[in-house]
XYZ file of C-alpha atoms in Angstrom:
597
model
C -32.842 -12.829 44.367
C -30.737 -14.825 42.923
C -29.440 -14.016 38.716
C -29.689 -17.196 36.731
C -26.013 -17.695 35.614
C -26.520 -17.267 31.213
C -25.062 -20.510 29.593
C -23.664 -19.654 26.116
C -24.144 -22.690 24.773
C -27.644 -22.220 24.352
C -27.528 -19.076 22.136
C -25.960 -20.629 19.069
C -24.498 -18.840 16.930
C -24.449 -15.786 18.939
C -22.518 -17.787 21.713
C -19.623 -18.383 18.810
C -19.222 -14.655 18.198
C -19.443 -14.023 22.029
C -16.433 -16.537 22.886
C -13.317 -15.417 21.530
C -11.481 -18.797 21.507
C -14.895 -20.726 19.784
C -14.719 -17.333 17.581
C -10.921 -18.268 16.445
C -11.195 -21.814 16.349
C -14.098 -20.956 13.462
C -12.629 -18.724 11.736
C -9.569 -20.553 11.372
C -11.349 -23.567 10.273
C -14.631 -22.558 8.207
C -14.557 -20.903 5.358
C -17.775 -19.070 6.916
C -15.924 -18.342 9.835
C -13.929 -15.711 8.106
C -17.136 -14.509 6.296
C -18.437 -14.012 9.830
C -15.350 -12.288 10.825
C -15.833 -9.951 7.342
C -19.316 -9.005 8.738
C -18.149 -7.861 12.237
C -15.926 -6.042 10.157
C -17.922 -4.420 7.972
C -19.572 -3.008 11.031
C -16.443 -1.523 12.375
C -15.566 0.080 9.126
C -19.085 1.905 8.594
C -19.325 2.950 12.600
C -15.213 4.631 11.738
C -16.347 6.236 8.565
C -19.114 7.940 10.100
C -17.669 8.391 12.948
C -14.788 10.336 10.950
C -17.256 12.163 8.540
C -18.832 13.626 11.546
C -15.973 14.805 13.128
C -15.069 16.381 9.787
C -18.372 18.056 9.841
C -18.290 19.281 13.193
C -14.753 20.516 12.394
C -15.844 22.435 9.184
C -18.772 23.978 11.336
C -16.742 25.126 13.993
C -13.876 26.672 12.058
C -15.034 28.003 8.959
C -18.146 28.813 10.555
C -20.523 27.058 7.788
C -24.128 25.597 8.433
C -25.010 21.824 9.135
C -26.288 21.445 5.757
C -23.427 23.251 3.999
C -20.444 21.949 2.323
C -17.080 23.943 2.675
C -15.785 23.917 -0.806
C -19.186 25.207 -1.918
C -19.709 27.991 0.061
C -18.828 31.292 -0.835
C -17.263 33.266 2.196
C -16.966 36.722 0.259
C -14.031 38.687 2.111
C -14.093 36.410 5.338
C -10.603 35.502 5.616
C -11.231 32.315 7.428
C -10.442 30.732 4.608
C -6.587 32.094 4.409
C -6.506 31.171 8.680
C -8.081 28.215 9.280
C -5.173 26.250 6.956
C -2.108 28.211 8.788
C -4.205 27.008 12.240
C -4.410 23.697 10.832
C -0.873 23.186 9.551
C 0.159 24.598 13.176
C -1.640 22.018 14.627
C -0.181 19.482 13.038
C 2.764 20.602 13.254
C 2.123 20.145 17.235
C 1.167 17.058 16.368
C 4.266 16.182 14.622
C 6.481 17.397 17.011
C 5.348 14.846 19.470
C 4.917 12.039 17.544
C 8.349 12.367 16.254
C 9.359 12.194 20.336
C 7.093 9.279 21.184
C 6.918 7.384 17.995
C 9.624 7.531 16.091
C 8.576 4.052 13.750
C 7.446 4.676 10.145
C 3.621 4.258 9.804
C 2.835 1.515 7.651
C -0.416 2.031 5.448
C -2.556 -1.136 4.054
C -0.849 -1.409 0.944
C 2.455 -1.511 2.426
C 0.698 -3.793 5.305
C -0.070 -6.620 2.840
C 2.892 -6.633 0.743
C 5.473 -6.659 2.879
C 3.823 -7.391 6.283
C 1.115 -10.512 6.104
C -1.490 -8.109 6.680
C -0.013 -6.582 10.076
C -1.192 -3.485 11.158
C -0.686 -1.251 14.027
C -4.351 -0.450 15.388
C -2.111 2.471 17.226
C -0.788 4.006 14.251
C -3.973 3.704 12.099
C -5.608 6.425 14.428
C -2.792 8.328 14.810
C -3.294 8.767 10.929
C -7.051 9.294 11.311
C -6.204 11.718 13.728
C -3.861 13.666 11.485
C -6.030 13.305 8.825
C -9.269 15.011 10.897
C -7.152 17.777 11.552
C -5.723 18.394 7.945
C -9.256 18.323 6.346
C -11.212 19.739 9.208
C -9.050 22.974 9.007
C -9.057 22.935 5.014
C -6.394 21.450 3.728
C -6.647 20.112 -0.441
C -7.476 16.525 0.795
C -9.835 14.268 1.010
C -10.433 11.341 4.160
C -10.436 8.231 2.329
C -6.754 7.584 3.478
C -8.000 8.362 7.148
C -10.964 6.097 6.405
C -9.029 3.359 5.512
C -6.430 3.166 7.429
C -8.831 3.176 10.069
C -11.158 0.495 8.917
C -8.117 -1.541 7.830
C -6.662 -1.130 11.295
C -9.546 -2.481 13.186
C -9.872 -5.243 10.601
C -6.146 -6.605 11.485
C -6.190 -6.048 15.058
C -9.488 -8.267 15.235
C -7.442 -11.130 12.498
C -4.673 -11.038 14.994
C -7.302 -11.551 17.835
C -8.674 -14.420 15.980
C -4.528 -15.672 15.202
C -5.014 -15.576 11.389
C -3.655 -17.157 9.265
C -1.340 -15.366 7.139
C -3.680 -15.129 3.620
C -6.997 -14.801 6.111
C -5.075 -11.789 7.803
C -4.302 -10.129 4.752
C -7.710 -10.584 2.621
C -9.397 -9.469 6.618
C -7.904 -6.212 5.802
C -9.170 -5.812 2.874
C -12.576 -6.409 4.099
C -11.595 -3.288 6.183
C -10.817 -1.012 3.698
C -13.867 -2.499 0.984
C -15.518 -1.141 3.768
C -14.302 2.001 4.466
C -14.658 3.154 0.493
C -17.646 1.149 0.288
C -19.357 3.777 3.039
C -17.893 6.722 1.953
C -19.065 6.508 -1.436
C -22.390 4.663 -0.790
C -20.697 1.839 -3.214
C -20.286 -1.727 -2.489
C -19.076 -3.029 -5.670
C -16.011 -0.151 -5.666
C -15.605 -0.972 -2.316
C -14.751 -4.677 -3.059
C -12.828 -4.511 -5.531
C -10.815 -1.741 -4.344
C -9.745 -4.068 -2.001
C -9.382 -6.308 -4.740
C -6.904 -4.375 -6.598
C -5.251 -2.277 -4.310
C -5.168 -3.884 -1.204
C -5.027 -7.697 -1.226
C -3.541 -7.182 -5.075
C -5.401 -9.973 -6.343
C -9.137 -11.856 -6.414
C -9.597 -15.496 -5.582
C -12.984 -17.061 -4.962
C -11.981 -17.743 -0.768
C -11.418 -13.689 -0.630
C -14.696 -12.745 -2.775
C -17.483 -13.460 0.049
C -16.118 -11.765 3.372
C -14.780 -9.050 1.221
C -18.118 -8.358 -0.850
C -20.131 -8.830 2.894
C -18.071 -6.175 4.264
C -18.346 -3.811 1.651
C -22.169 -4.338 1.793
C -22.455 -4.392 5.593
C -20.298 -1.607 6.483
C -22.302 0.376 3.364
C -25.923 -0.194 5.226
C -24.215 0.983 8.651
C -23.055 4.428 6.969
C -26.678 4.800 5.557
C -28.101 4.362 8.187
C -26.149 6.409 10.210
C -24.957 9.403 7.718
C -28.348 9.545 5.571
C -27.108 9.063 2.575
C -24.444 11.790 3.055
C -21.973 9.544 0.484
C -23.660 9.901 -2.696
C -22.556 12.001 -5.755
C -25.880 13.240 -7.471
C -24.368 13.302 -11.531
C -28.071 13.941 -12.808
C -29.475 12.743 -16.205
C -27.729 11.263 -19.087
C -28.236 10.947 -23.017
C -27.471 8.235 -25.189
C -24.098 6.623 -25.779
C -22.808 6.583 -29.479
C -20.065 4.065 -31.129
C -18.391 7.761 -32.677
C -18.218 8.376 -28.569
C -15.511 6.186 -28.034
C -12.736 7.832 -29.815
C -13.177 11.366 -27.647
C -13.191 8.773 -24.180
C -9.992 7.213 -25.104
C -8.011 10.660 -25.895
C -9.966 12.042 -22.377
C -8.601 8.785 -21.020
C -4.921 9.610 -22.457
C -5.165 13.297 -21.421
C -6.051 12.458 -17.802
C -3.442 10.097 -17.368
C -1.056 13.100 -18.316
C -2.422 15.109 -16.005
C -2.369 12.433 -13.176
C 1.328 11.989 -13.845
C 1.752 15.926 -13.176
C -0.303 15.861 -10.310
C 2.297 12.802 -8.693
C 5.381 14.642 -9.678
C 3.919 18.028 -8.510
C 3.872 16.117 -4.948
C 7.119 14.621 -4.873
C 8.225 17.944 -6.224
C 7.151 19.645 -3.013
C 7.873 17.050 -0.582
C 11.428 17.118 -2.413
C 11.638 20.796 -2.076
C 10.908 20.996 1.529
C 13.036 18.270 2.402
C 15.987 19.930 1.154
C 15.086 23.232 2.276
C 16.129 24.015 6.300
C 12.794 24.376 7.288
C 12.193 22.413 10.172
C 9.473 19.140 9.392
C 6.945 20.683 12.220
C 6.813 24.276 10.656
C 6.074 22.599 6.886
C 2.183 22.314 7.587
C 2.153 25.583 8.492
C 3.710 26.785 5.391
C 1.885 24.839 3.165
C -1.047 26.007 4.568
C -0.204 29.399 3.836
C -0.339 28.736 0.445
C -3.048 26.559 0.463
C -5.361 29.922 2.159
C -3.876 32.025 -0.292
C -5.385 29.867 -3.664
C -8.782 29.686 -1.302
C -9.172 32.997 -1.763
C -9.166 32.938 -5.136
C -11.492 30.233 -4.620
C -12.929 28.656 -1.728
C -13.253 25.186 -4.203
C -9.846 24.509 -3.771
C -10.547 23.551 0.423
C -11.091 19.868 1.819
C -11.210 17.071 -0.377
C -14.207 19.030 -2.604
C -17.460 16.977 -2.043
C -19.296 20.435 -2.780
C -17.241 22.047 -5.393
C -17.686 18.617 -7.582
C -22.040 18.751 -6.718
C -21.896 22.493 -7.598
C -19.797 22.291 -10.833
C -21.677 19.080 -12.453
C -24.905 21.042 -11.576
C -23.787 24.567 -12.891
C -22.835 25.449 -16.566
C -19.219 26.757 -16.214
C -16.729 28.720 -18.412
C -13.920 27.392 -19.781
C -11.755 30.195 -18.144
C -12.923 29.399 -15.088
C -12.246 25.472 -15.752
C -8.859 26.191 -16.403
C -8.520 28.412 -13.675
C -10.213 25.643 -10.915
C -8.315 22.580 -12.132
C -5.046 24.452 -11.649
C -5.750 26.012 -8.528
C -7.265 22.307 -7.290
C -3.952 20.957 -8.755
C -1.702 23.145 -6.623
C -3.321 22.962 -3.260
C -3.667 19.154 -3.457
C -0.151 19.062 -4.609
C 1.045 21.887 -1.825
C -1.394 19.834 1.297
C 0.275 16.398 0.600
C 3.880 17.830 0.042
C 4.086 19.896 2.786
C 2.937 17.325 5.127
C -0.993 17.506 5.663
C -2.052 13.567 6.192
C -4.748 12.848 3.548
C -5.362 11.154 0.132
C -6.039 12.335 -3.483
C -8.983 9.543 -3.809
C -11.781 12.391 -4.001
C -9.440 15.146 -4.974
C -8.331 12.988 -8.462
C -12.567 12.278 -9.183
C -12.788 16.372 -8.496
C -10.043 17.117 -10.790
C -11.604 14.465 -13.455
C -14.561 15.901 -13.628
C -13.278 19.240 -14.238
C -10.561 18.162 -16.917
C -14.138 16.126 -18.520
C -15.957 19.093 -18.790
C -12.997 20.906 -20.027
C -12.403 17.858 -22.985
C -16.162 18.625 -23.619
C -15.809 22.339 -25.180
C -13.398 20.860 -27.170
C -14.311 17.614 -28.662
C -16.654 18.976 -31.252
C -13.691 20.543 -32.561
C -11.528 17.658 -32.559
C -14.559 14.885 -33.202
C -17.472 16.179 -35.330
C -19.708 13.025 -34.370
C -18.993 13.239 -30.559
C -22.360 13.140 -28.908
C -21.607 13.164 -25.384
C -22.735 16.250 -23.034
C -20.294 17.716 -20.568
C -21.645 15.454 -17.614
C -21.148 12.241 -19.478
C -17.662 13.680 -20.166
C -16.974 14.810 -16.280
C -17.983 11.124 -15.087
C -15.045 9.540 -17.862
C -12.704 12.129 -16.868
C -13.190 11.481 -13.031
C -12.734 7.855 -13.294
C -10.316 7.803 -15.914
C -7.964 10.692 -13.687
C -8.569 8.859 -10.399
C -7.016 5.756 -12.194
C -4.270 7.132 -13.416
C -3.377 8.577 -9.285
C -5.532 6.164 -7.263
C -5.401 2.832 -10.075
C -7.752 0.401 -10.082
C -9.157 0.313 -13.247
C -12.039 -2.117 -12.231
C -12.414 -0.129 -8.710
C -13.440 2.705 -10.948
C -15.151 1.321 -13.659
C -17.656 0.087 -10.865
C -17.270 3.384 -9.361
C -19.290 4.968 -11.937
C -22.029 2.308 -12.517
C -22.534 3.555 -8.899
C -23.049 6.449 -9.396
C -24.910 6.858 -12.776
C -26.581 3.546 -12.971
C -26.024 3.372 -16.810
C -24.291 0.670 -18.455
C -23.322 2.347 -22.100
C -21.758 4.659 -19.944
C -19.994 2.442 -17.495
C -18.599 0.833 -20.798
C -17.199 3.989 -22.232
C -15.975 4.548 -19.336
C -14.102 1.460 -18.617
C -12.515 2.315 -22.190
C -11.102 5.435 -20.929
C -10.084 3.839 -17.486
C -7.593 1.272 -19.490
C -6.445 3.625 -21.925
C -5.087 6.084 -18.642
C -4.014 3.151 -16.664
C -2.229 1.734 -19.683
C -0.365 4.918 -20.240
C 0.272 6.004 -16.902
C 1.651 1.530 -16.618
C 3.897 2.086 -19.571
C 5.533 5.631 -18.873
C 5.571 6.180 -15.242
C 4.421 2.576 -13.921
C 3.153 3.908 -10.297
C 0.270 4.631 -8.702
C 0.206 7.744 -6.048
C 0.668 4.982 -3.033
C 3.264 3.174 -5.259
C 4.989 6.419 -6.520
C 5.700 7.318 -2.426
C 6.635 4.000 -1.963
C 9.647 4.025 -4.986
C 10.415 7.551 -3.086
C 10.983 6.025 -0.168
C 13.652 3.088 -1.210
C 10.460 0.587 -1.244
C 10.807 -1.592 -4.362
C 6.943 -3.099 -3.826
C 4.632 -1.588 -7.027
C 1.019 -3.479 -5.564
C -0.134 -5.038 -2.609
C 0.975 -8.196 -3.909
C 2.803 -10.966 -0.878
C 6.053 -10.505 -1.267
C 6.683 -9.823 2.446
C 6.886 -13.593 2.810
C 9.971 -13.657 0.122
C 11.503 -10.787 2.813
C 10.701 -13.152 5.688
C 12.464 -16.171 3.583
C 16.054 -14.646 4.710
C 19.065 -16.482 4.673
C 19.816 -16.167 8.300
C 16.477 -18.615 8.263
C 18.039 -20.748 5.833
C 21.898 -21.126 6.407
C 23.192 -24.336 8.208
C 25.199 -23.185 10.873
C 27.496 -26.623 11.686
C 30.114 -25.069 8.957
C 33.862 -26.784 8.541
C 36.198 -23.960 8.597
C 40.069 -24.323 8.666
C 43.153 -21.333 8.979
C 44.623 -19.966 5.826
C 48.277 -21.007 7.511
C 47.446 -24.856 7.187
C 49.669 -27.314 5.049
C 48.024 -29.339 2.204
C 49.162 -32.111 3.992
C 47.759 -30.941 7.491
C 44.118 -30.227 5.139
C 43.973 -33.346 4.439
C 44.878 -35.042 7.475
C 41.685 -32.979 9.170
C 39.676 -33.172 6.325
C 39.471 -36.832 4.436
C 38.023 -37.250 0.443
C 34.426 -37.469 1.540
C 34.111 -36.165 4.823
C 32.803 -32.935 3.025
C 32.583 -30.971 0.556
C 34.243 -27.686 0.983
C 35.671 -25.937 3.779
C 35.766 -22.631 4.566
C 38.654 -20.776 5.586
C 39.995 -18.231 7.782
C 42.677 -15.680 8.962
C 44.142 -16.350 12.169
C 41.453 -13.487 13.506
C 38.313 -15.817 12.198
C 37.444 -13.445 9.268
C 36.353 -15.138 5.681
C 39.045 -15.756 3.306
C 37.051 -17.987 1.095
C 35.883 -21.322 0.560
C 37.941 -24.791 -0.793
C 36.896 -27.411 -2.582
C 37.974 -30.229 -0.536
C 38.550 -32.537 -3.957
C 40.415 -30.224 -5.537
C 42.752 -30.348 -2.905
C 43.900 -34.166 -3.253
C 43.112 -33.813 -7.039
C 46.710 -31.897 -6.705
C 49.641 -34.268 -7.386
C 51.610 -34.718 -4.290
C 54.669 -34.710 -6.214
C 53.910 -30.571 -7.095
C 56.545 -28.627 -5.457
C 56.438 -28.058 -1.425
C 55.920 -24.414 -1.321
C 52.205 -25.056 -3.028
C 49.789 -23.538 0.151
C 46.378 -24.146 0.793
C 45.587 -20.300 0.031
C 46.291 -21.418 -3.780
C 42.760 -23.351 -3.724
C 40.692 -20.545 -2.038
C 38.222 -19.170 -4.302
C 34.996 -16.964 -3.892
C 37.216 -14.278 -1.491
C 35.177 -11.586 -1.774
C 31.963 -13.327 -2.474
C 29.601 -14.620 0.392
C 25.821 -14.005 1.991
C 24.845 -11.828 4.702
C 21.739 -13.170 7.178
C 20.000 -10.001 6.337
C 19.568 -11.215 2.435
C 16.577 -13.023 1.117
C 15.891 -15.916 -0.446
C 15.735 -13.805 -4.158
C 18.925 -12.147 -3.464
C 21.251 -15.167 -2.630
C 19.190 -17.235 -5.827
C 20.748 -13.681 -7.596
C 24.508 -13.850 -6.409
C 24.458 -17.807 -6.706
C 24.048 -17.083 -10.001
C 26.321 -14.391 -10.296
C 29.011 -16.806 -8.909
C 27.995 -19.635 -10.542
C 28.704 -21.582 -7.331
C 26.667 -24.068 -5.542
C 27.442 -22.907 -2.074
C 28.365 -19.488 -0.763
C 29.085 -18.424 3.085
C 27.511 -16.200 5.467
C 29.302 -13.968 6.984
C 27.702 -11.675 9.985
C 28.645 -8.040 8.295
C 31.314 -6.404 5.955
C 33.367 -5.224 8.651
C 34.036 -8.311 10.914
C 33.599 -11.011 7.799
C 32.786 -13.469 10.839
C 31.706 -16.832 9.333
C 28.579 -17.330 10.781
C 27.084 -20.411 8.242
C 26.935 -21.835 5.031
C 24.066 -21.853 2.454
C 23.699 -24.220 -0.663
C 21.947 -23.346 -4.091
C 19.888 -26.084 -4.320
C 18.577 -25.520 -1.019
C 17.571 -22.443 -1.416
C 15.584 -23.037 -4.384
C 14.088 -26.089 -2.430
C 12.783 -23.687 0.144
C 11.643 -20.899 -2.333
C 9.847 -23.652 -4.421
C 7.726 -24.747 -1.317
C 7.247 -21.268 0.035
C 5.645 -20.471 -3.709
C 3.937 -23.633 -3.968
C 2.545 -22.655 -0.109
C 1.187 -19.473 -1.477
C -0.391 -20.804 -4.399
C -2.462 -22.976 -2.226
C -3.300 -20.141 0.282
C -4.968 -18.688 -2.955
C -6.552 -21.084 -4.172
C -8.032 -22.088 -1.288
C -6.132 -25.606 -0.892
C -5.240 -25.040 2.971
C-alpha cells in the first residue's frame, strides 16, 4: 500500500515550525517569529527544570536515603552520619569530574550573564550541561547550594543553540536567551513575572517593548510545563498575613540595610575561600572534597545547612523558632554556602540568599519592638522582606524580587514594603561594594563587565577591524631632502618611520618637514621630526581604548604595531575614524533596542 507523501504546506502554521529554513526566515523577519521561537523555548526550559529537579530528587533519595515526599534539609537523620559522607562522596566526585574536564576542556565556561555582555548571546549548548551536570552532583550529594545556576544555564543553553539554528540576529540572540533563563526561574519558582524580569535585569540588562512578549511567553509557557510535570513542587507556602502599617516602613528599610550587610559578608566569605584555596597547594580536584568535609561537619550540627534548603525555609516559616537557634542556623547556612561555592561545588546562592533572608527577617522581628514601638509586622511578614531584600543584595534585581514576593504572598501592601526594603539593600550594597554575586566573580576574575549590558560588541569593534593597512612608512637614515623627494606636500599626511629592521620609530608630519627652512644647517635629520616614539595601537585594542590613548596623545592618528616586542608596523588608525565607527556601532544598537531594524 502505498503512504501518501505529507505536503507541509498544508498544515500552516505547524509546517513553519516544522521547516527549519521557513522557521528562520520568520523569525528573522516577524516580530512574532521570535515570539514563536520564545514559546518553543519556554518548553525547553520547563522540560530541563524538571528534568533537573528530578534528578535532584532521585539523587537525595538514593544517597541520603530520604522518602519521595521528603525534603533533605528538613529531615532529621539523628546520628546517621550520611550527612557528614554523602558531601566528602560528592566533592570526590566532582573532583573526578574536574580532573577530566580540565584534560578535555580546558576553555573557561561562560555563564548567561557573561554570554550577553561580552558574547551577543553565544552560548556553548556543551558547556551548559557540563554545568548542569556538576551542579546535579554538588546538590544531589548535599552541598550548601541551590540549582537555579544549573537551571539556567541549561535553559539559557538550549535557548542560544536554537537562536543560532534560526541565525539570529545579534539583539534577537541575546533577548532568546533570556527567554531561556525567564524560563528556567519562572519554573522553579512557579513565578512568571520573576521569571521575566529576571531576565530583564540580569540577563539581557535592560527592557524594551520588542524583548517584553517572547520573554513574558516563555516565562509563562515554560511555568505551565513545570506544573504540569512537577505538581506544583516550586511553590513556597509563606501562610497568612496581617495588615501593613505606614509605622512598618521604617523597620523594612533598616531590615533592608541589615541584609545588604550581610549579603556583602556572604560575597566576601566566598571569595575568601576560593582565595584561600587557591593559594594553598592543594590540588583544584581534591578542593570539593575538602570542602565537603566541612560542609558534613556543620550538617551535623544541623541537617538545614544541606542542598539549597527548600525544606529548612517551609519548616522554619511554619515553626516558631528561638532566637539562639536563629543565630545559630543563619551562621551555619552562611558558612556552608560560603565553604560549597569556594571550594568548588557548581551551584548558585539564588535559594540559599531567600533561605538566609528569611532567617535574618525573623531574627529583625524579635528585635524591632525594641528598636520601633509601632512596628506591627509578625515574623513572617518580616522573613518575606528579609528574603527578598538579602537575595538582592547577592542575586540583584530589585524588580526580579519585588515580583518575587507578590508571587508568593499575593499581597500588595506587602509587595510594597517590600520593594522599599529591596532598594534600600540594593542601594547600599550599589554604593559600597557595587557587585552582585555573578558580578563580584566576574571583577575576581579580571572581567571589567558589572551587568549583562552589550558591550561585547565595543570588544568586537577592535582596531585590527579598523586600521587601514596601505600605511607610508620611510627609514629613520633618510635625508630631508631624500623625504621629500619620495614624499611631495600633499601626497600625505604623515609617514611613519622605521629602523633599518622595520620596527616603529614614530610617525612625521609630512608638512612639518618642508615647513623647515632649507637654509637650516645640513646636519638637521629626519629623526628630528619623529614624534609619538613610544606611543602607537595594538590590533588587540578596542575601539574605547584607542578613543582613550588618542586622547592621551592628543594626536589625530596613531600606528599599529603587531606586539611590544617586534614593534612591526602593521597599519595606521585615525581619530576621527574611529569615532565615526563607534558613533554608528552605538547608533546600530540603539535601533536594535528600540526596535528600528
Amino acid at each position: 500500500m502505498r503512504v501518501p507523501k505529507l505536503d507541509l504546506r498544508r498544515l500552516g502554521f505547524l509546517s513553519v515550525l516544522l521547516d527549519v529554513g521557513r522557521m528562520r526566515a520568520f523569525a528573522r523577519r516577524s516580530e512574532i517569529g521570535l515570539v514563536a521561537a520564545g514559546f518553543i523555548v519556554g518548553i525547553t526550559s520547563g522540560l530541563a527544570v524538571s528534568l533537573m529537579s528530578w534528578i535532584s530528587s532521585g539523587l537525595h533519595q538514593l544517597v541520603f536515603g530520604i522518602g519521595d515526599d521528603q525534603r533533605l534539609s528538613s529531615t532529621d537523620f539523628g546520628a546517621d552520619r550520611t550527612v557528614l559522607l554523602a558531601p566528602i562522596l560528592g566533592g570526590l566526585v566532582l573532583g573526578l569530574v574536574l580532573f577530566i574536564l580540565q584534560r578535555w576542556r580546558k576553555r573557561p565556561i561562560v555563564d548567561p550573564i557573561e554570554a550577553n555582555a561580552l558574547h551577543g548571546g553565544r552560548l556553548s549548548l556543551t558547556d551548559s550541561i557540563i554545568v548542569a551536570v556538576q551542579n546535579l552532583i554538588s546538590n544531589g550529594f548535599g552541598a550548601s547550594v541551590g540549582l537555579e545556576a544549573g537551571y539556567t544555564q541549561l535553559a539559557s543553553g538550549f535557548a542560544s543553540k536554537i537562536g543560532v539554528l534560526l541565525q539570529l540576529r545579534r539583539s534577537d540572540l541575546r533577548t532568546l536567551l533570556g527567554c531561556g533563563a525567564a524560563g528556567a526561574i519562572a519554573a522553579a519558582f512557579n513565578a512568571p513575572l520573576t521569571g521575566a524580569f529576571y531576565a530583564f535585569e540580569l540577563i539581557i540588562g535592560s527592557y524594551t517593548i520588542v524583548s517584553l512578549t517572547p520573554v513574558v511567553v516563555s516565562a509563562l509557557v515554560a511555568n505551565i510545563v513545570a506544573q504540569n510535570l512537577s505538581s506544583g513542587d516550586f511553590t513556597i507556602d509563606v501562610g497568612s498575613f496581617g495588615s501593613v502599617m505606614t509605622a512598618d516602613y521604617p523597620p523594612a528599610l533598616l531590615l533592608g540595610a541589615l541584609c545588604a550587610a550581610m549579603g556583602i559578608l556572604i560575597m566576601k566569605g566566598v571569595s575568601l575561600t576560593e582565595e584561600v584555596a587557591r593559594k594553598s597547594a592543594i590540588p583544584s580536584v581534591l578542593r570539593p572534597a575538602l570542602g565537603g568535609i566541612v560542609v558534613g561537619l556543620l550538617a551535623i550540627v544541623s541537617p538545614q545547612v544541606l542542598s539549597a534548603g527548600h525544606g529548612a525555609l517551609h519548616l522554619n516559616l511554619s515553626h516558631e523558632t528561638t532566637i539562639p537557634m536563629l543565630i545559630g542556623l543563619l551562621l551555619l547556612k552562611s558558612v556552608a554556602s560560603a565553604v560549597s561555592i569556594g571550594s568548588g561545588f557548581r551551584g548558585g546562592l539564588f535559594f540559599a540568599s531567600l533561605f538566609m533572608g528569611a532567617l535574618l527577617g525573623k531574627l529583625f522581628a524579635y528585635s524591632a519592638p525594641y528598636i520601633f514601638a509601632s512596628a506591627t509586622l509578625t515574623p513572617v511578614i518580616y522573613a518575606v522582606v528579609g528574603m527578598s531584600a538579602l537575595a538582592v543584595a547577592v542575586i540583584g534585581g530589585p524588580l526580579t524580587m519585588t515580583f518575587l514576593a507578590l508571587e508568593i504572598t499575593g499581597d500588595f501592601p506587602i509587595t510594597v514594603l517590600v520593594l522599599a526594603a529591596v532598594i534600600t539593600s540594593s542601594l547600599v550594597v550599589r554604593t559600597t561594594f557595587g557587585y552582585s554575586f555573578a558580578t563580584w566573580r566576574f571583577h575576581l576574575r579580571g572581567e571589567s563587565i558589572r551587568s549583562a549590558h552589550d558591550v561585547g560588541w565595543i570588544r568586537n569593534l577592535t582596531v585590527n577591524r579598523l586600521m587601514r593597512t596601505d600605511v607610508r612608512t620611510a627609514r629613520s637614515d633618510l635625508t630631508l631632502e631624500a623625504f621629500r623627494q619620495e614624499f611631495p606636500l600633499g601626497s600625505t599626511q604623515r609617514v611613519v618611520i622605521v629602523d633599518k629592521d622595520n620596527r616603529y620609530i614614530g610617525l612625521v608630519q609630512v608638512h612639518d618637514v618642508y615647513a623647515n627652512p632649507t637654509e637650516e644647517k645640513a646636519e638637521t635629520s629626519l629623526t628630528s621630526f619623529v614624534r609619538l616614539g613610544n606611543d602607537f595601537l595594538q590590533p588587540t585594542m578596542n575601539a574605547k581604548q584607542a578613543v582613550s590613548l588618542f586622547d592621551k596623545t592628543e594626536s589625530d592618528a596613531l600606528a599599529v604595531v603587531n606586539n611590544l616586542v617586534e614593534r612591526r608596523v602593521i597599519g595606521l588608525l585615525t581619530e576621527a575614524h574611529t569615532l565615526r565607527r563607534y558613533s554608528e556601532e552605538l547608533d546600530r544598537r540603539r535601533r536594535e533596542a528600540s526596535g528600528e531594524i
